[in-house]
Amino acid sequence: MSKSQPVSLPLAEEPVVPCCPPLTAGELSPADAEKVAVMFKALSDPVRVRLFSKIASHPGGEACVCDIADVGVSQPTVSHHLKKLRDAGLLTSQRRGTWVYYRVAPSVVAAMSALLAPRP
Amino acid sequence: MSKSQPVSLPLAEEPVVPCCPPLTAGELSPADAEKVAVMFKALSDPVRVRLFSKIASHPGGEACVCDIADVGVSQPTVSHHLKKLRDAGLLTSQRRGTWVYYRVAPSVVAAMSALLAPRP
């Protein structure tokens, strides 16, 4: 009997569900501004930007921690930064066997891009 | 003789000059990751997000400090946050008479949006 297990991968085309209106559409409420700031804060650190771009550009759109840890900081620091990206909703993670695999949450990233869309 | 002076306003349609390739296009270099992190850090604070959205959505795309200071923090704190947004390239400013006027730098904001574009 095979030891392989079915793996549920997120759909490639998740709907874009924006948290908030575009920043150019009107004055944001304090509550919406908090949500937006948390998302952008996730990409406010150069190590997190590098980890995010490594995962986003990895073949299949998914990367194991073992694939991306060479960013010049310690493994605990890598884990700390990956947790911040995941907590902000930019990444999803899944443990499979020994390793944790990370994947970009395309709907969240598309929503961030839409926040910066020019005024219609 | 009129006291009015000609005012040079930025063109509405500046070209988008990205600093860096999209985060999904490939692994960013450390130098590019630094540049990207600085831009996103500008929007990592809720007060800065609110100030930015007030300016971006103001009629004419431009706002005087006097129009936007009601975000629940002191005037020096507003000035501090506006300076951070300007230093990161997201705003331009111009003194006219008593007041400083702020305007969104559309090319920089469009470039930030493009950084988050999905993988082709």
CSV table of C-alpha atoms in Angstrom, one decimal:
chain,number,residue,atom,x,y,z
A,1,MET,CA,0.0,0.0,0.0
A,2,SER,CA,1.3,3.4,-0.9
A,3,LYS,CA,2.3,5.8,1.8
A,4,SER,CA,1.5,8.8,-0.3
A,5,GLN,CA,-1.4,11.0,0.8
A,6,PRO,CA,-3.6,13.2,-1.2
A,7,VAL,CA,-2.6,16.9,-0.8
A,8,SER,CA,-5.1,19.6,-1.0
A,9,LEU,CA,-3.6,22.6,-2.8
A,10,PRO,CA,-5.3,26.0,-3.0
A,11,LEU,CA,-7.0,26.8,-6.2
A,12,ALA,CA,-4.9,28.8,-8.6
A,13,GLU,CA,-7.6,31.4,-9.1
A,14,GLU,CA,-8.9,32.5,-5.8
A,15,PRO,CA,-11.3,35.4,-5.9
A,16,VAL,CA,-9.8,38.8,-4.9
A,17,VAL,CA,-11.6,39.9,-1.8
A,18,PRO,CA,-10.3,43.4,-0.9
A,19,CYS,CA,-10.2,44.3,2.8
A,20,CYS,CA,-10.8,47.9,2.1
A,21,PRO,CA,-11.4,50.4,-0.7
A,22,PRO,CA,-8.4,51.6,-2.8
A,23,LEU,CA,-6.4,54.3,-0.9
A,24,THR,CA,-7.2,56.7,-3.7
A,25,ALA,CA,-11.0,56.2,-3.6
A,26,GLY,CA,-11.6,58.1,-0.4
A,27,GLU,CA,-10.4,58.7,3.1
A,28,LEU,CA,-9.9,55.4,4.9
A,29,SER,CA,-11.5,54.8,8.2
A,30,PRO,CA,-9.2,54.3,11.2
A,31,ALA,CA,-10.1,50.6,11.3
A,32,ASP,CA,-9.4,50.0,7.6
A,33,ALA,CA,-6.2,52.0,7.9
A,34,GLU,CA,-5.1,49.5,10.6
A,35,LYS,CA,-5.8,46.5,8.4
A,36,VAL,CA,-4.0,48.1,5.4
A,37,ALA,CA,-0.9,49.0,7.6
A,38,VAL,CA,-0.6,45.4,8.9
A,39,MET,CA,-0.4,44.1,5.3
A,40,PHE,CA,2.1,46.6,4.1
A,41,LYS,CA,4.2,46.1,7.3
A,42,ALA,CA,4.7,42.5,6.3
A,43,LEU,CA,6.7,43.7,3.3
A,44,SER,CA,8.5,46.5,5.2
A,45,ASP,CA,11.6,44.4,6.0
A,46,PRO,CA,14.2,43.5,3.3
A,47,VAL,CA,14.6,39.9,4.5
A,48,ARG,CA,10.8,39.4,4.4
A,49,VAL,CA,10.7,40.9,0.9
A,50,ARG,CA,13.4,38.4,-0.2
A,51,LEU,CA,11.7,35.4,1.4
A,52,PHE,CA,8.4,36.5,-0.2
A,53,SER,CA,9.9,36.9,-3.7
A,54,LYS,CA,11.7,33.5,-3.4
A,55,ILE,CA,8.4,31.8,-2.6
A,56,ALA,CA,6.4,33.7,-5.2
A,57,SER,CA,8.9,32.9,-7.9
A,58,HIS,CA,9.5,29.3,-7.0
A,59,PRO,CA,8.5,26.7,-9.5
A,60,GLY,CA,4.9,25.7,-8.7
A,61,GLY,CA,4.4,28.8,-6.6
A,62,GLU,CA,5.3,26.9,-3.5
A,63,ALA,CA,8.6,26.5,-1.5
A,64,CYS,CA,9.9,24.4,1.3
A,65,VAL,CA,11.7,26.2,4.1
A,66,CYS,CA,14.7,24.1,3.0
A,67,ASP,CA,14.6,25.9,-0.4
A,68,ILE,CA,14.6,29.5,0.8
A,69,ALA,CA,16.6,29.7,4.0
A,70,ASP,CA,19.7,31.1,2.3
A,71,VAL,CA,19.0,34.8,2.9
A,72,GLY,CA,22.0,35.5,5.3
A,73,VAL,CA,20.1,35.2,8.6
A,74,SER,CA,19.7,32.4,11.1
A,75,GLN,CA,17.0,29.7,10.7
A,76,PRO,CA,15.1,31.0,13.7
A,77,THR,CA,15.1,34.5,12.1
A,78,VAL,CA,13.8,33.0,8.9
A,79,SER,CA,11.0,31.3,10.8
A,80,HIS,CA,10.2,34.5,12.6
A,81,HIS,CA,9.9,36.4,9.3
A,82,LEU,CA,7.8,33.6,7.7
A,83,LYS,CA,5.4,33.7,10.6
A,84,LYS,CA,5.0,37.5,10.2
A,85,LEU,CA,4.2,37.0,6.5
A,86,ARG,CA,1.7,34.2,7.3
A,87,ASP,CA,0.1,36.2,10.2
A,88,ALA,CA,-0.5,39.1,7.8
A,89,GLY,CA,-2.2,36.7,5.3
A,90,LEU,CA,0.4,37.0,2.5
A,91,LEU,CA,1.4,33.3,2.8
A,92,THR,CA,-0.2,30.1,3.6
A,93,SER,CA,1.7,27.1,5.0
A,94,GLN,CA,1.2,23.4,5.1
A,95,ARG,CA,3.3,20.8,6.9
A,96,ARG,CA,4.0,17.7,4.8
A,97,GLY,CA,6.2,15.2,6.4
A,98,THR,CA,9.4,16.8,7.7
A,99,TRP,CA,9.0,20.1,6.1
A,100,VAL,CA,6.7,23.1,6.1
A,101,TYR,CA,5.8,24.4,2.6
A,102,TYR,CA,4.9,28.0,2.0
A,103,ARG,CA,2.7,29.4,-0.8
A,104,VAL,CA,1.7,33.0,-1.7
A,105,ALA,CA,-1.9,33.8,-1.0
A,106,PRO,CA,-2.7,35.3,-4.4
A,107,SER,CA,-6.0,36.9,-3.4
A,108,VAL,CA,-4.4,38.8,-0.6
A,109,VAL,CA,-1.5,40.0,-2.7
A,110,ALA,CA,-3.9,41.0,-5.5
A,111,ALA,CA,-5.9,42.9,-3.0
A,112,MET,CA,-2.8,44.8,-1.8
A,113,SER,CA,-2.0,45.7,-5.4
A,114,ALA,CA,-5.6,46.9,-5.9
A,115,LEU,CA,-5.3,49.2,-2.9
A,116,LEU,CA,-2.7,51.1,-4.8
A,117,ALA,CA,-4.7,51.4,-8.0
A,118,PRO,CA,-4.9,54.9,-9.4
A,119,ARG,CA,-8.0,56.9,-9.0
A,120,PRO,CA,-10.5,56.0,-11.7
B,1,MET,CA,0.3,93.9,-10.8
B,2,SER,CA,-1.0,90.6,-9.7
B,3,LYS,CA,0.7,88.8,-6.8
B,4,SER,CA,-0.2,85.4,-8.2
B,5,GLN,CA,2.7,83.2,-9.4
B,6,PRO,CA,2.7,80.5,-12.0
B,7,VAL,CA,2.6,77.1,-10.3
B,8,SER,CA,4.2,74.1,-11.9
B,9,LEU,CA,2.1,71.0,-11.3
B,10,PRO,CA,3.3,67.5,-12.1
B,11,LEU,CA,1.9,65.9,-15.2
B,12,ALA,CA,-1.1,63.8,-14.5
B,13,GLU,CA,0.3,60.9,-16.5
B,14,GLU,CA,3.9,60.3,-15.4
B,15,PRO,CA,5.5,57.2,-16.8
B,16,VAL,CA,5.7,54.2,-14.4
B,17,VAL,CA,9.4,53.6,-13.8
B,18,PRO,CA,9.6,50.5,-11.6
B,19,CYS,CA,12.5,50.3,-9.2
B,20,CYS,CA,12.6,46.6,-9.4
B,21,PRO,CA,11.1,43.6,-11.0
B,22,PRO,CA,7.8,42.2,-9.7
B,23,LEU,CA,8.2,40.2,-6.5
B,24,THR,CA,6.7,37.2,-8.3
B,25,ALA,CA,9.1,37.4,-11.3
B,26,GLY,CA,12.2,36.0,-9.6
B,27,GLU,CA,14.3,36.2,-6.5
B,28,LEU,CA,15.0,39.9,-5.6
B,29,SER,CA,18.6,40.9,-5.0
B,30,PRO,CA,19.4,42.2,-1.5
B,31,ALA,CA,19.8,45.7,-2.9
B,32,ASP,CA,16.4,45.6,-4.6
B,33,ALA,CA,14.8,44.1,-1.5
B,34,GLU,CA,16.0,47.1,0.5
B,35,LYS,CA,14.4,49.5,-2.0
B,36,VAL,CA,11.1,47.7,-2.0
B,37,ALA,CA,11.0,47.4,1.8
B,38,VAL,CA,11.5,51.2,2.2
B,39,MET,CA,8.5,51.9,-0.1
B,40,PHE,CA,6.2,49.4,1.8
B,41,LYS,CA,7.5,50.6,5.2
B,42,ALA,CA,6.0,54.1,4.3
B,43,LEU,CA,2.5,52.5,4.3
B,44,SER,CA,3.2,50.3,7.4
B,45,ASP,CA,1.7,52.8,9.8
B,46,PRO,CA,-2.0,53.4,10.1
B,47,VAL,CA,-1.7,57.2,10.5
B,48,ARG,CA,0.5,57.3,7.4
B,49,VAL,CA,-2.1,55.2,5.5
B,50,ARG,CA,-4.8,57.6,6.5
B,51,LEU,CA,-2.8,60.7,5.6
B,52,PHE,CA,-1.9,59.1,2.2
B,53,SER,CA,-5.6,58.2,1.5
B,54,LYS,CA,-6.7,61.7,2.4
B,55,ILE,CA,-4.2,63.2,0.0
B,56,ALA,CA,-4.8,60.7,-2.8
B,57,SER,CA,-8.6,61.2,-2.6
B,58,HIS,CA,-8.6,64.9,-2.2
B,59,PRO,CA,-10.2,67.0,-5.0
B,60,GLY,CA,-7.5,67.7,-7.5
B,61,GLY,CA,-5.2,65.0,-6.1
B,62,GLU,CA,-3.5,67.6,-3.9
B,63,ALA,CA,-4.0,68.6,-0.3
B,64,CYS,CA,-2.7,71.3,2.0
B,65,VAL,CA,-1.5,70.2,5.5
B,66,CYS,CA,-4.3,72.3,6.8
B,67,ASP,CA,-6.8,70.0,5.0
B,68,ILE,CA,-5.5,66.7,6.4
B,69,ALA,CA,-4.2,67.2,9.9
B,70,ASP,CA,-7.3,65.8,11.7
B,71,VAL,CA,-6.1,62.3,12.2
B,72,GLY,CA,-6.0,62.3,15.9
B,73,VAL,CA,-2.3,63.0,16.4
B,74,SER,CA,-0.4,66.2,17.0
B,75,GLN,CA,0.7,68.5,14.2
B,76,PRO,CA,4.4,67.6,14.7
B,77,THR,CA,3.5,64.0,14.4
B,78,VAL,CA,1.6,64.7,11.2
B,79,SER,CA,4.6,66.5,9.8
B,80,HIS,CA,6.9,63.6,10.8
B,81,HIS,CA,4.7,61.1,9.0
B,82,LEU,CA,4.3,63.3,5.9
B,83,LYS,CA,8.1,63.5,5.8
B,84,LYS,CA,8.4,59.7,5.9
B,85,LEU,CA,6.0,59.4,3.0
B,86,ARG,CA,7.8,62.1,1.0
B,87,ASP,CA,11.3,60.6,1.7
B,88,ALA,CA,10.0,57.2,0.5
B,89,GLY,CA,8.9,58.8,-2.8
B,90,LEU,CA,5.2,58.3,-2.4
B,91,LEU,CA,4.4,62.1,-2.0
B,92,THR,CA,5.8,65.2,-3.5
B,93,SER,CA,5.4,68.6,-1.7
B,94,GLN,CA,5.5,72.2,-2.7
B,95,ARG,CA,5.4,75.3,-0.5
B,96,ARG,CA,3.0,78.0,-1.7
B,97,GLY,CA,2.7,81.0,0.5
B,98,THR,CA,1.9,79.9,4.1
B,99,TRP,CA,1.2,76.3,3.4
B,100,VAL,CA,2.8,73.2,2.1
B,101,TYR,CA,0.8,71.2,-0.4
B,102,TYR,CA,1.2,67.5,-0.8
B,103,ARG,CA,0.4,65.4,-3.9
B,104,VAL,CA,0.7,61.6,-4.5
B,105,ALA,CA,3.5,60.6,-6.8
B,106,PRO,CA,1.4,58.4,-9.2
B,107,SER,CA,4.4,56.8,-10.9
B,108,VAL,CA,5.8,55.5,-7.6
B,109,VAL,CA,2.5,54.2,-6.3
B,110,ALA,CA,1.8,52.5,-9.7
B,111,ALA,CA,5.3,50.9,-9.5
B,112,MET,CA,4.4,49.6,-6.0
B,113,SER,CA,1.2,48.2,-7.3
B,114,ALA,CA,3.1,46.5,-10.2
B,115,LEU,CA,5.5,44.9,-7.7
B,116,LEU,CA,2.6,42.9,-6.4
B,117,ALA,CA,1.3,41.9,-9.8
B,118,PRO,CA,0.6,38.1,-10.2
B,119,ARG,CA,3.1,35.9,-12.0
B,120,PRO,CA,2.5,36.1,-15.8
